[in-house]
Short mmCIF file of C-alpha atoms (C1' of nucleotides) in Angstrom, two decimals:
data_model
loop_
_atom_site.label_atom_id
_atom_site.label_comp_id
_atom_site.label_asym_id
_atom_site.label_seq_id
_atom_site.Cartn_x
_atom_site.Cartn_y
_atom_site.Cartn_z
CA UNK Y 1 109.98 71.78 -3.90
CA UNK Y 2 110.78 75.25 -5.33
CA UNK Y 3 111.18 78.19 -3.05
CA UNK Y 4 107.97 80.15 -2.57
CA UNK Y 5 109.55 83.21 -4.13
CA UNK Y 6 109.79 81.47 -7.46
CA UNK Y 7 106.12 80.55 -7.57
CA UNK Y 8 103.70 82.78 -9.40
CA UNK Y 9 101.43 84.18 -6.76
CA UNK Y 10 97.77 84.63 -7.59
CA UNK Y 11 95.87 87.83 -6.85
CA UNK Y 12 94.40 87.55 -3.39
CA UNK Y 13 91.52 89.75 -2.28
CA UNK Y 14 89.01 89.92 0.54
CA UNK Y 15 85.40 90.83 -0.24
CA UNK Y 16 82.38 91.08 2.04
CA UNK Y 17 78.68 90.58 1.59
CA UNK Y 18 77.21 93.00 4.11
CA UNK Y 19 73.54 92.32 4.75
CA UNK Y 20 70.95 94.43 6.46
CA UNK Y 21 67.17 94.42 6.60
CA UNK Y 22 65.29 97.62 5.91
CA UNK Y 23 61.51 97.85 5.56
CA UNK Y 24 61.22 94.06 5.71
CA UNK Y 25 63.55 93.65 2.73
CA UNK Y 26 66.95 91.97 2.79
CA UNK Y 27 69.55 94.26 1.26
CA UNK Y 28 73.23 94.03 0.38
CA UNK Y 29 75.79 96.80 0.37
CA UNK Y 30 77.16 97.29 -3.13
CA UNK Y 31 79.77 99.77 -4.31
CA UNK Y 32 80.16 101.22 -7.76
CA UNK Y 33 83.57 100.33 -9.14
CA UNK Y 34 85.66 103.26 -10.29
CA UNK Y 35 88.39 101.25 -12.02
CA UNK Y 36 88.89 98.47 -14.54
CA UNK Y 37 88.03 95.72 -14.66
CA UNK Y 38 84.27 96.09 -14.53
CA UNK Y 39 84.56 99.85 -14.20
CA UNK Y 40 81.18 101.40 -13.29
CA UNK Y 41 79.67 98.01 -12.50
CA UNK Y 42 78.46 97.19 -8.99
CA UNK Y 43 80.69 95.03 -6.81
CA UNK Y 44 81.19 93.90 -3.27
CA UNK Y 45 83.18 96.09 -0.90
CA UNK Y 46 86.66 94.65 -0.48
CA UNK Y 47 90.23 94.78 -1.62
CA UNK Y 48 93.74 93.64 -0.98
CA UNK Y 49 95.25 92.75 2.34
CA UNK Y 50 97.55 95.44 3.67
CA UNK Y 51 100.12 93.54 5.66
CA UNK Y 52 101.10 96.65 7.55
CA UNK Y 53 97.54 97.46 8.62
CA UNK Y 54 95.85 94.07 8.94
CA UNK Y 55 96.70 91.48 11.52
CA UNK Y 56 94.68 88.94 9.58
CA UNK Y 57 92.03 88.70 6.88
CA UNK Y 58 89.21 89.49 9.33
CA UNK Y 59 90.81 92.87 9.84
CA UNK Y 60 91.03 93.40 6.09
CA UNK Y 61 87.31 92.77 5.78
CA UNK Y 62 86.52 95.08 8.70
CA UNK Y 63 88.79 97.82 7.42
CA UNK Y 64 87.25 97.75 3.95
CA UNK Y 65 83.74 97.74 5.37
CA UNK Y 66 84.52 100.59 7.73
CA UNK Y 67 85.78 102.59 4.78
CA UNK Y 68 82.38 102.27 3.12
CA UNK Y 69 80.04 102.42 6.08
CA UNK Y 70 81.97 104.09 8.87
CA UNK Y 71 81.00 101.23 11.17
CA UNK Y 72 82.08 97.77 12.19
CA UNK Y 73 79.48 95.13 11.39
CA UNK Y 74 77.71 93.46 14.30
CA UNK Y 75 78.64 90.07 12.93
CA UNK Y 76 81.33 88.96 10.51
CA UNK Y 77 82.19 85.42 9.41
CA UNK Y 78 83.97 83.72 6.58
CA UNK Y 79 81.85 82.46 3.74
CA UNK Y 80 84.15 80.70 1.30
CA UNK Y 81 87.10 81.14 -0.98
CA UNK Y 82 86.43 81.56 -4.67
CA UNK Y 83 89.29 80.97 -7.05
CA UNK Y 84 90.10 80.30 -10.64
CA UNK Y 85 91.43 81.61 -13.87
CA UNK Y 86 88.12 82.74 -15.34
CA UNK Y 87 86.71 84.89 -12.57
CA UNK Y 88 89.01 87.88 -13.11
CA UNK Y 89 90.22 89.03 -16.54
CA UNK Y 90 93.57 89.95 -14.98
CA UNK Y 91 94.34 86.29 -14.43
CA UNK Y 92 94.17 83.65 -11.75
CA UNK Y 93 92.58 85.13 -8.67
CA UNK Y 94 91.66 84.06 -5.19
CA UNK Y 95 89.00 85.85 -3.17
CA UNK Y 96 88.12 85.19 0.41
CA UNK Y 97 84.47 86.15 0.82
CA UNK Y 98 82.99 87.16 4.16
CA UNK Y 99 79.40 87.73 5.04
CA UNK Y 100 78.37 90.25 7.65
CA UNK Y 101 75.32 91.70 9.34
CA UNK Y 102 74.58 95.20 10.53
CA UNK Y 103 71.58 97.13 11.81
CA UNK Y 104 70.30 99.46 9.15
CA UNK Y 105 69.90 102.26 11.69
CA UNK Y 106 73.60 102.06 12.60
CA UNK Y 107 74.87 102.90 9.14
CA UNK Y 108 71.95 104.72 7.57
CA UNK Y 109 73.18 108.20 8.36
CA UNK Y 110 76.76 107.61 7.35
CA UNK Y 111 76.16 105.76 4.14
CA UNK Y 112 74.39 108.68 2.47
CA UNK Y 113 77.59 110.67 2.65
CA UNK Y 114 79.73 107.98 1.06
CA UNK Y 115 79.79 108.13 -2.67
CA UNK Y 116 78.84 105.14 -4.69
CA UNK Y 117 77.85 102.83 -1.86
CA UNK Y 118 74.28 101.67 -1.88
CA UNK Y 119 71.94 99.16 -0.26
CA UNK Y 120 70.44 96.97 -2.96
CA UNK Y 121 67.57 94.55 -2.27
CA UNK Y 122 68.84 91.07 -3.02
CA UNK Y 123 65.85 90.45 -5.26
CA UNK Y 124 66.83 93.34 -7.53
CA UNK Y 125 70.46 92.38 -8.07
CA UNK Y 126 69.73 90.60 -11.31
CA UNK Y 127 68.68 93.92 -12.85
CA UNK Y 128 72.16 95.37 -12.38
CA UNK Y 129 75.55 94.77 -13.89
CA UNK Y 130 77.54 92.96 -11.20
CA UNK Y 131 81.32 92.66 -11.34
CA UNK Y 132 83.18 89.34 -11.44
CA UNK Y 133 81.31 86.40 -9.87
CA UNK Y 134 79.98 88.62 -7.09
CA UNK Y 135 76.38 87.71 -7.87
CA UNK Y 136 77.22 84.07 -7.23
CA UNK Y 137 79.02 84.99 -4.00
CA UNK Y 138 76.01 86.94 -2.77
CA UNK Y 139 73.71 84.05 -3.62
CA UNK Y 140 75.83 81.64 -1.58
CA UNK Y 141 76.01 84.12 1.30
CA UNK Y 142 72.23 84.46 1.23
CA UNK Y 143 71.81 80.69 1.38
CA UNK Y 144 74.21 80.47 4.31
CA UNK Y 145 72.41 83.26 6.12
CA UNK Y 146 69.06 81.54 5.53
CA UNK Y 147 70.36 78.23 6.84
CA UNK Y 148 71.81 79.80 9.96
CA UNK Y 149 68.61 81.70 10.54
CA UNK Y 150 66.81 78.37 10.80
CA UNK Y 151 68.91 77.14 13.70
CA UNK Y 152 70.34 80.23 15.41
CA UNK Y 153 69.53 83.77 16.44
CA UNK Y 154 71.92 85.32 13.91
CA UNK Y 155 69.31 87.83 12.69
CA UNK Y 156 69.57 89.77 15.96
CA UNK Y 157 72.67 91.30 14.40
CA UNK Y 158 70.42 93.05 11.90
CA UNK Y 159 68.76 94.89 14.79
CA UNK Y 160 69.74 97.70 17.12
CA UNK Y 161 71.00 96.79 20.57
CA UNK Y 162 67.47 96.83 21.97
CA UNK Y 163 64.71 95.22 19.94
CA UNK Y 164 61.29 93.64 20.21
CA UNK Y 165 60.14 90.17 19.29
CA UNK Y 166 58.08 91.68 16.52
CA UNK Y 167 61.14 93.32 14.97
CA UNK Y 168 63.16 90.12 15.23
CA UNK Y 169 60.32 88.18 13.69
CA UNK Y 170 60.09 90.63 10.79
CA UNK Y 171 63.83 90.36 10.11
CA UNK Y 172 63.74 86.57 10.18
CA UNK Y 173 60.82 86.53 7.79
CA UNK Y 174 62.63 88.91 5.44
CA UNK Y 175 65.64 86.57 5.41
CA UNK Y 176 63.91 83.24 4.97
CA UNK Y 177 61.01 84.64 2.96
CA UNK Y 178 58.47 82.60 4.90
CA UNK Y 179 56.23 83.49 7.81
CA UNK Y 180 57.19 82.01 11.16
CA UNK Y 181 55.26 81.48 14.37
CA UNK Y 182 55.78 84.15 16.98
CA UNK Y 183 55.30 81.45 19.60
CA UNK Y 184 58.23 79.41 18.25
CA UNK Y 185 60.45 82.47 18.33
CA UNK Y 186 59.53 83.25 21.93
CA UNK Y 187 60.24 79.69 22.98
CA UNK Y 188 63.68 79.97 21.44
CA UNK Y 189 64.40 83.31 23.06
CA UNK Y 190 63.45 81.81 26.38
CA UNK Y 191 65.38 78.56 25.88
CA UNK Y 192 68.55 80.17 24.52
CA UNK Y 193 69.11 82.27 27.63
CA UNK Y 194 71.01 84.67 25.38
CA UNK Y 195 68.81 87.69 25.99
CA UNK Y 196 67.72 89.91 28.83
CA UNK Y 197 64.42 91.69 29.10
CA UNK Y 198 64.80 95.40 29.36
CA UNK Y 199 62.70 97.35 31.84
CA UNK Y 200 61.41 99.45 28.99
CA UNK Y 201 58.68 98.77 26.52
CA UNK Y 202 57.97 100.62 23.33
CA UNK Y 203 54.87 101.49 21.43
CA UNK Y 204 54.18 99.84 18.11
CA UNK Y 205 50.57 100.67 17.33
CA UNK Y 206 49.00 98.36 19.88
CA UNK Y 207 49.98 96.89 23.21
CA UNK Y 208 53.47 98.01 24.28
CA UNK Y 209 56.21 95.63 23.23
CA UNK Y 210 58.87 94.27 25.55
CA UNK Y 211 62.40 95.28 24.62
CA UNK Y 212 65.12 92.65 24.67
CA UNK Y 213 68.88 92.88 24.33
CA UNK Y 214 71.71 90.40 23.89
CA UNK Y 215 73.37 89.62 27.21
CA UNK Y 216 76.85 91.18 27.17
CA UNK Y 217 78.64 87.82 27.43
CA UNK Y 218 76.18 85.82 25.35
CA UNK Y 219 77.37 83.13 22.99
CA UNK Y 220 75.36 82.56 19.87
CA UNK Y 221 74.00 79.09 20.45
CA UNK Y 222 72.75 76.70 17.81
CA UNK Y 223 69.42 75.00 18.27
CA UNK Y 224 69.12 71.29 17.63
CA UNK Y 225 66.16 71.66 15.33
CA UNK Y 226 65.55 73.90 12.35
CA UNK Y 227 62.55 76.07 11.91
CA UNK Y 228 60.56 74.47 9.15
CA UNK Y 229 61.15 75.67 5.63
CA UNK W 1 94.43 102.64 -5.07
CA UNK W 2 97.87 101.23 -5.93
CA UNK W 3 98.28 98.62 -8.61
CA UNK W 4 98.16 95.09 -7.28
CA UNK W 5 101.71 94.51 -8.44
CA UNK W 6 102.99 97.02 -5.95
CA UNK W 7 101.30 95.40 -2.98
CA UNK W 8 103.23 92.99 -0.85
CA UNK W 9 101.59 89.65 -1.38
CA UNK W 10 101.33 87.28 1.54
CA UNK W 11 102.29 83.62 1.32
CA UNK W 12 99.22 81.67 0.26
CA UNK W 13 98.98 77.93 0.81
CA UNK W 14 96.34 75.22 0.72
CA UNK W 15 96.35 72.54 3.42
CA UNK W 16 93.99 69.64 3.99
CA UNK W 17 92.83 67.75 7.04
CA UNK W 18 92.19 64.28 5.63
CA UNK W 19 90.16 62.15 8.02
CA UNK W 20 89.51 58.45 8.04
CA UNK W 21 88.25 55.95 10.59
CA UNK W 22 90.22 52.80 11.22
CA UNK W 23 89.44 50.31 13.99
CA UNK W 24 86.78 52.67 15.40
CA UNK W 25 89.32 55.46 15.79
CA UNK W 26 89.26 58.80 13.98
CA UNK W 27 92.59 59.45 12.34
CA UNK W 28 94.21 62.29 10.40
CA UNK W 29 96.81 62.06 7.67
CA UNK W 30 99.99 63.82 8.74
CA UNK W 31 103.22 64.22 6.84
CA UNK W 32 106.69 64.69 8.24
CA UNK W 33 108.13 67.96 7.04
CA UNK W 34 111.46 67.74 5.28
CA UNK W 35 112.21 71.46 5.18
CA UNK W 36 112.35 74.51 7.35
CA UNK W 37 110.38 75.89 9.00
CA UNK W 38 109.34 73.15 11.39
CA UNK W 39 111.66 70.66 9.68
CA UNK W 40 110.98 67.12 10.93
CA UNK W 41 107.76 68.17 12.66
CA UNK W 42 104.41 66.74 11.57
CA UNK W 43 102.20 68.90 9.40
CA UNK W 44 99.14 68.77 7.21
CA UNK W 45 99.52 67.75 3.57
CA UNK W 46 99.37 70.83 1.38
CA UNK W 47 101.37 73.44 -0.44
CA UNK W 48 101.28 76.26 -2.89
CA UNK W 49 98.85 76.71 -5.73
CA UNK W 50 100.36 75.90 -9.08
CA UNK W 51 98.54 78.18 -11.48
CA UNK W 52 99.55 76.04 -14.42
CA UNK W 53 98.20 72.84 -12.89
CA UNK W 54 95.28 73.93 -10.74
CA UNK W 55 92.06 75.36 -12.07
CA UNK W 56 91.16 76.45 -8.58
CA UNK W 57 92.06 75.83 -4.96
CA UNK W 58 90.00 72.63 -4.80
CA UNK W 59 92.33 71.19 -7.39
CA UNK W 60 95.34 72.24 -5.37
CA UNK W 61 94.00 70.38 -2.37
CA UNK W 62 93.20 67.29 -4.46
CA UNK W 63 96.57 67.34 -6.16
CA UNK W 64 98.46 67.58 -2.89
CA UNK W 65 96.38 64.83 -1.32
CA UNK W 66 96.83 62.58 -4.33
CA UNK W 67 100.57 63.05 -4.05
CA UNK W 68 100.46 61.64 -0.53
CA UNK W 69 97.75 59.00 -0.80
CA UNK W 70 97.49 58.15 -4.49
CA UNK W 71 93.73 58.67 -4.28
CA UNK W 72 91.15 61.40 -4.48
CA UNK W 73 89.18 61.79 -1.26
CA UNK W 74 85.52 60.78 -1.28
CA UNK W 75 84.58 64.17 0.10
CA UNK W 76 86.38 67.50 0.14
CA UNK W 77 85.13 70.83 1.45
CA UNK W 78 86.55 74.13 2.57
CA UNK W 79 87.07 74.59 6.27
CA UNK W 80 88.34 78.11 6.80
CA UNK W 81 91.14 80.50 6.01
CA UNK W 82 93.78 81.05 8.68
CA UNK W 83 95.94 84.12 8.37
CA UNK W 84 98.26 86.33 10.31
CA UNK W 85 101.77 87.43 10.96
CA UNK W 86 102.49 85.02 13.80
CA UNK W 87 101.51 81.69 12.31
CA UNK W 88 104.52 81.32 10.00
CA UNK W 89 108.04 82.50 10.94
CA UNK W 90 108.60 83.50 7.32
CA UNK W 91 106.09 86.30 7.68
CA UNK W 92 102.46 87.06 7.02
CA UNK W 93 100.78 83.97 5.68
CA UNK W 94 97.36 82.91 4.49
CA UNK W 95 96.30 79.27 4.46
CA UNK W 96 93.10 77.92 3.05
CA UNK W 97 92.31 74.77 5.01
CA UNK W 98 90.16 71.98 3.58
CA UNK W 99 88.80 68.96 5.34
CA UNK W 100 88.30 65.68 3.55
CA UNK W 101 87.10 62.14 4.11
CA UNK W 102 88.32 58.88 2.67
CA UNK W 103 87.73 55.18 3.29
CA UNK W 104 90.70 53.68 5.04
CA UNK W 105 90.61 50.64 2.77
CA UNK W 106 90.98 52.85 -0.30
CA UNK W 107 94.33 54.28 0.68
CA UNK W 108 95.69 51.70 3.10
CA UNK W 109 97.77 49.84 0.53
CA UNK W 110 99.20 52.91 -1.13
CA UNK W 111 100.05 54.87 1.96
CA UNK W 112 102.57 52.35 3.23
CA UNK W 113 104.71 52.99 0.20
CA UNK W 114 104.77 56.75 0.64
CA UNK W 115 107.48 57.99 2.88
CA UNK W 116 106.68 60.08 5.85
CA UNK W 117 102.90 60.04 5.56
CA UNK W 118 101.06 58.54 8.46
CA UNK W 119 97.58 58.19 9.93
CA UNK W 120 97.59 59.63 13.45
CA UNK W 121 94.65 59.18 15.83
CA UNK W 122 93.31 62.63 16.62
CA UNK W 123 93.53 61.88 20.32
CA UNK W 124 97.30 61.35 20.06
CA UNK W 125 98.18 64.53 18.22
CA UNK W 126 99.05 66.39 21.37
CA UNK W 127 101.94 64.00 21.95
CA UNK W 128 103.65 65.09 18.72
CA UNK W 129 105.37 68.21 17.53
CA UNK W 130 102.94 69.77 15.06
CA UNK W 131 104.01 72.49 12.62
CA UNK W 132 102.50 75.98 12.52
CA UNK W 133 98.93 76.22 13.83
CA UNK W 134 98.01 72.90 12.26
CA UNK W 135 96.86 71.46 15.56
CA UNK W 136 94.33 74.26 15.84
CA UNK W 137 93.23 73.69 12.24
CA UNK W 138 92.69 70.00 12.89
CA UNK W 139 90.70 70.76 16.00
CA UNK W 140 88.39 73.07 14.08
CA UNK W 141 88.02 70.51 11.30
CA UNK W 142 87.12 67.86 13.85
CA UNK W 143 84.45 70.10 15.34
CA UNK W 144 83.01 70.79 11.91
CA UNK W 145 82.99 67.10 11.07
CA UNK W 146 81.26 66.32 14.36
CA UNK W 147 78.61 68.95 13.77
CA UNK W 148 77.89 67.75 10.25
CA UNK W 149 77.72 64.19 11.47
CA UNK W 150 74.84 65.21 13.70
CA UNK W 151 72.67 66.40 10.83
CA UNK W 152 73.92 64.63 7.70
CA UNK W 153 75.25 61.33 6.40
CA UNK W 154 78.75 62.70 5.80
CA UNK W 155 80.40 59.72 7.53
CA UNK W 156 79.47 57.45 4.61
CA UNK W 157 82.50 58.94 2.90
CA UNK W 158 84.68 57.17 5.44
CA UNK W 159 83.34 53.84 4.15
CA UNK W 160 83.84 51.77 1.03
CA UNK W 161 81.25 52.00 -1.71
CA UNK W 162 79.19 49.22 -0.14
CA UNK W 163 78.69 49.23 3.60
CA UNK W 164 76.45 48.01 6.38
CA UNK W 165 74.46 49.93 8.95
CA UNK W 166 76.76 48.53 11.60
CA UNK W 167 79.83 49.93 9.88
CA UNK W 168 78.21 53.32 9.42
CA UNK W 169 77.14 53.32 13.04
CA UNK W 170 80.68 52.52 14.17
CA UNK W 171 82.14 55.34 12.08
CA UNK W 172 79.61 57.84 13.40
CA UNK W 173 80.35 56.81 16.97
CA UNK W 174 84.08 57.17 16.35
CA UNK W 175 83.52 60.71 15.08
CA UNK W 176 81.14 62.02 17.70
CA UNK W 177 82.53 59.89 20.52
CA UNK W 178 79.07 58.97 21.75
CA UNK W 179 76.93 55.90 21.19
CA UNK W 180 73.94 56.38 18.92
CA UNK W 181 70.76 54.39 18.43
CA UNK W 182 70.83 51.99 15.51
CA UNK W 183 67.13 52.64 15.11
CA UNK W 184 67.65 56.38 14.63
CA UNK W 185 70.27 55.71 11.99
CA UNK W 186 67.98 53.33 10.10
CA UNK W 187 65.16 55.85 10.17
CA UNK W 188 67.50 58.42 8.65
CA UNK W 189 68.74 56.06 5.97
CA UNK W 190 65.17 55.32 5.04
CA UNK W 191 64.02 58.95 5.13
CA UNK W 192 66.99 60.37 3.24
CA UNK W 193 66.35 58.24 0.17
CA UNK W 194 70.06 58.62 -0.56
CA UNK W 195 70.89 54.92 -0.45
CA UNK W 196 69.98 51.74 -2.24
CA UNK W 197 69.93 48.31 -0.72
CA UNK W 198 72.28 45.92 -2.43
CA UNK W 199 71.16 42.40 -3.20
CA UNK W 200 74.11 41.10 -1.24
CA UNK W 201 74.54 40.64 2.45
CA UNK W 202 77.75 40.00 4.30
CA UNK W 203 78.68 38.06 7.35
CA UNK W 204 79.72 39.88 10.47
CA UNK W 205 79.70 37.28 13.21
CA UNK W 206 75.95 36.96 13.50
CA UNK W 207 72.97 37.44 11.24
CA UNK W 208 74.03 38.55 7.76
CA UNK W 209 74.08 42.32 7.33
CA UNK W 210 72.39 44.16 4.48
CA UNK W 211 74.78 46.08 2.25
CA UNK W 212 73.87 49.62 1.24
CA UNK W 213 75.42 52.02 -1.24
CA UNK W 214 75.00 55.68 -2.08
CA UNK W 215 72.71 56.14 -5.04
CA UNK W 216 74.81 57.34 -7.99
CA UNK W 217 73.04 60.69 -8.25
CA UNK W 218 72.41 61.19 -4.55
CA UNK W 219 72.71 64.61 -2.97
CA UNK W 220 73.90 64.78 0.59
CA UNK W 221 70.84 66.04 2.35
CA UNK W 222 70.73 67.77 5.71
CA UNK W 223 68.26 66.62 8.32
CA UNK W 224 66.25 69.19 10.21
CA UNK W 225 67.20 67.85 13.60
CA UNK W 226 70.52 66.95 15.14
CA UNK W 227 71.25 63.67 16.76
CA UNK W 228 71.53 64.39 20.44
CA UNK W 229 74.93 65.25 21.80
"C1'" DC U 1 71.63 24.32 21.68
"C1'" DC U 2 74.26 29.24 22.46
"C1'" DA U 3 76.50 33.57 21.27
"C1'" DA U 4 76.62 37.34 18.35
"C1'" DT U 5 75.11 40.60 15.38
"C1'" DA U 6 70.96 42.44 12.48
"C1'" DG U 7 66.82 44.38 12.45
"C1'" DT U 8 61.63 45.66 14.33
"C1'" DG U 9 57.83 47.37 17.37
"C1'" DT U 10 56.50 50.64 20.19
"C1'" DC U 11 56.49 53.90 23.95
"C1'" DT U 12 58.28 58.32 25.70
"C1'" DG U 13 60.08 62.96 25.32
"C1'" DT U 14 60.97 67.32 23.12
"C1'" DG U 15 60.20 71.12 20.59
"C1'" DA U 16 58.03 73.17 16.31
"C1'" DG U 17 53.40 74.40 13.97
"C1'" DA U 18 48.82 75.97 14.38
"C1'" DC U 19 45.58 78.79 16.18
"C1'" DA U 20 42.19 80.39 19.45
"C1'" DG U 21 42.03 83.19 23.25
"C1'" DT U 22 43.55 87.03 26.39
"C1'" DA U 23 46.10 91.60 27.46
"C1'" DT U 24 47.05 96.26 26.82
"C1'" DG U 25 48.20 100.13 24.39
"C1'" DA U 26 46.32 104.39 21.00
"C1'" DG U 27 42.52 106.73 18.98
"C1'" DC M 1 34.06 101.67 22.63
"C1'" DT M 2 37.28 99.62 18.47
"C1'" DC M 3 41.41 98.39 16.33
"C1'" DA M 4 46.00 96.91 16.38
"C1'" DT M 5 49.63 94.68 18.08
"C1'" DA M 6 51.63 91.77 22.02
"C1'" DC M 7 51.52 87.74 24.39
"C1'" DT M 8 49.69 82.92 26.34
"C1'" DG M 9 47.51 78.28 26.49
"C1'" DT M 10 47.25 74.22 24.56
"C1'" DC M 11 46.66 70.75 21.02
"C1'" DT M 12 48.88 68.18 17.31
"C1'" DC M 13 52.68 66.26 14.84
"C1'" DA M 14 57.35 64.72 13.55
"C1'" DC M 15 61.17 62.57 14.82
"C1'" DA M 16 65.01 61.25 18.17
"C1'" DG M 17 65.93 58.17 22.36
"C1'" DA M 18 65.25 54.02 24.79
"C1'" DC M 19 64.80 49.39 24.97
"C1'" DA M 20 62.64 45.00 24.73
"C1'" DC M 21 61.71 41.84 21.26
"C1'" DT M 22 62.38 38.90 17.08
"C1'" DA M 23 65.44 37.13 13.14
"C1'" DT M 24 69.28 34.89 11.25
"C1'" DT M 25 73.77 33.48 10.98
"C1'" DG M 26 78.10 30.46 12.75
"C1'" DG M 27 79.92 27.19 15.88
#
DNA sequence: CCAATAGTGTCTGTGAGACAGTATGAG
DNA sequence: CTCATACTGTCTCACAGACACTATTGG
């Protein structure tokens, strides 16, 4: 076997699909590329590992996201590696894609001040010029997020620290694009034991709504049944 | 942003956790390393991408597995990327781990002739010296396989093309380490519409058993409920 | 015949879907 | 008061678990 130094190394990058839900619409953070290839097209936030700054690829993803949003996402997980000769005109490339969730409120103020970063509704992506195979990456990330939404409470990471059932329900419905039963959601909140009821309630146009928050030490549990599609 | 050529590139490798079930025991293919680091320790089959041979990382995994087993696995999917400064004494490294399934019968004859490749029961791995963080990778792969076994028919890929319910049941029980109800399995086989009944039956010590096979165009569907843990 | 494995019938349990009904806020 | 939103009670339905029962082979 040849020494690793003699082997042509492919380009390796880390990109992230950062989701949020604003006004009942699922949106993705896109940045306008300033360089070739795909200069001036929209792409996912990401870049190369910096071995001196990053302990691992998770840190690369976080660092690149922080550069665009000023905040760490509430949730970050690996999606998949995409690789091949065709996906980048510069040659064989390997991209590790992450997907991440953040509360819109947490980044809203900061993102206005950052040039060329923008929340795009996932349904409007096809109207734009998207760099590389990033459209395909986003589509896979969306499918993964939808699947996980059916059997976990992942969407809480699109909400501020305190939230109501109604808000959670709206976020879930924005992700899976189907209405769900409030009752089913409440059963899951109860059964999961992941949340605590706050002693505050907030107004929302009718009866005051109970505020919930994730317990500090809570694990994200998976339910044994999916919500129905 | 600096040109990619100026950035220190980490070592990038592709490793695979190839599972099979033999004699009701879940086993992993391990190879004895012939070089430093971890010379003479057991490690996962894998290696570097060869840009001239591999269209993408899936091909790298397949190529490396074929070199050890002589066969393509029945199923191959990405597990996760592992990265960091500590996991390889040579420096910062990035490994894309795959997990794969194969029928023991398919590779049994070939594997004897390949030096230093060996099926190790997952329960006995702790007794061996395992290279890098490969033990941790195998453990994560096993968890993923267990999870998928609860909501899909993935274990059929540990069986020959034609198989009986009893064989499938045995493989599932070896993977999840719990008994399951034959009735539940039959309901799933029926509901999935993924299989066809053969017109043969085979003897297994009692009443003849119906042979099934995956339909040629079958998609692996996911059930909406898990088997109980 | 018996032992062994394959396969069925059917009851229970759990949790999601549906939806009517009640509770409580703002105006 | 009315309207809007929050929450509850409760029925149905789908499907997994349990397990007794029948079926079919070899010896």
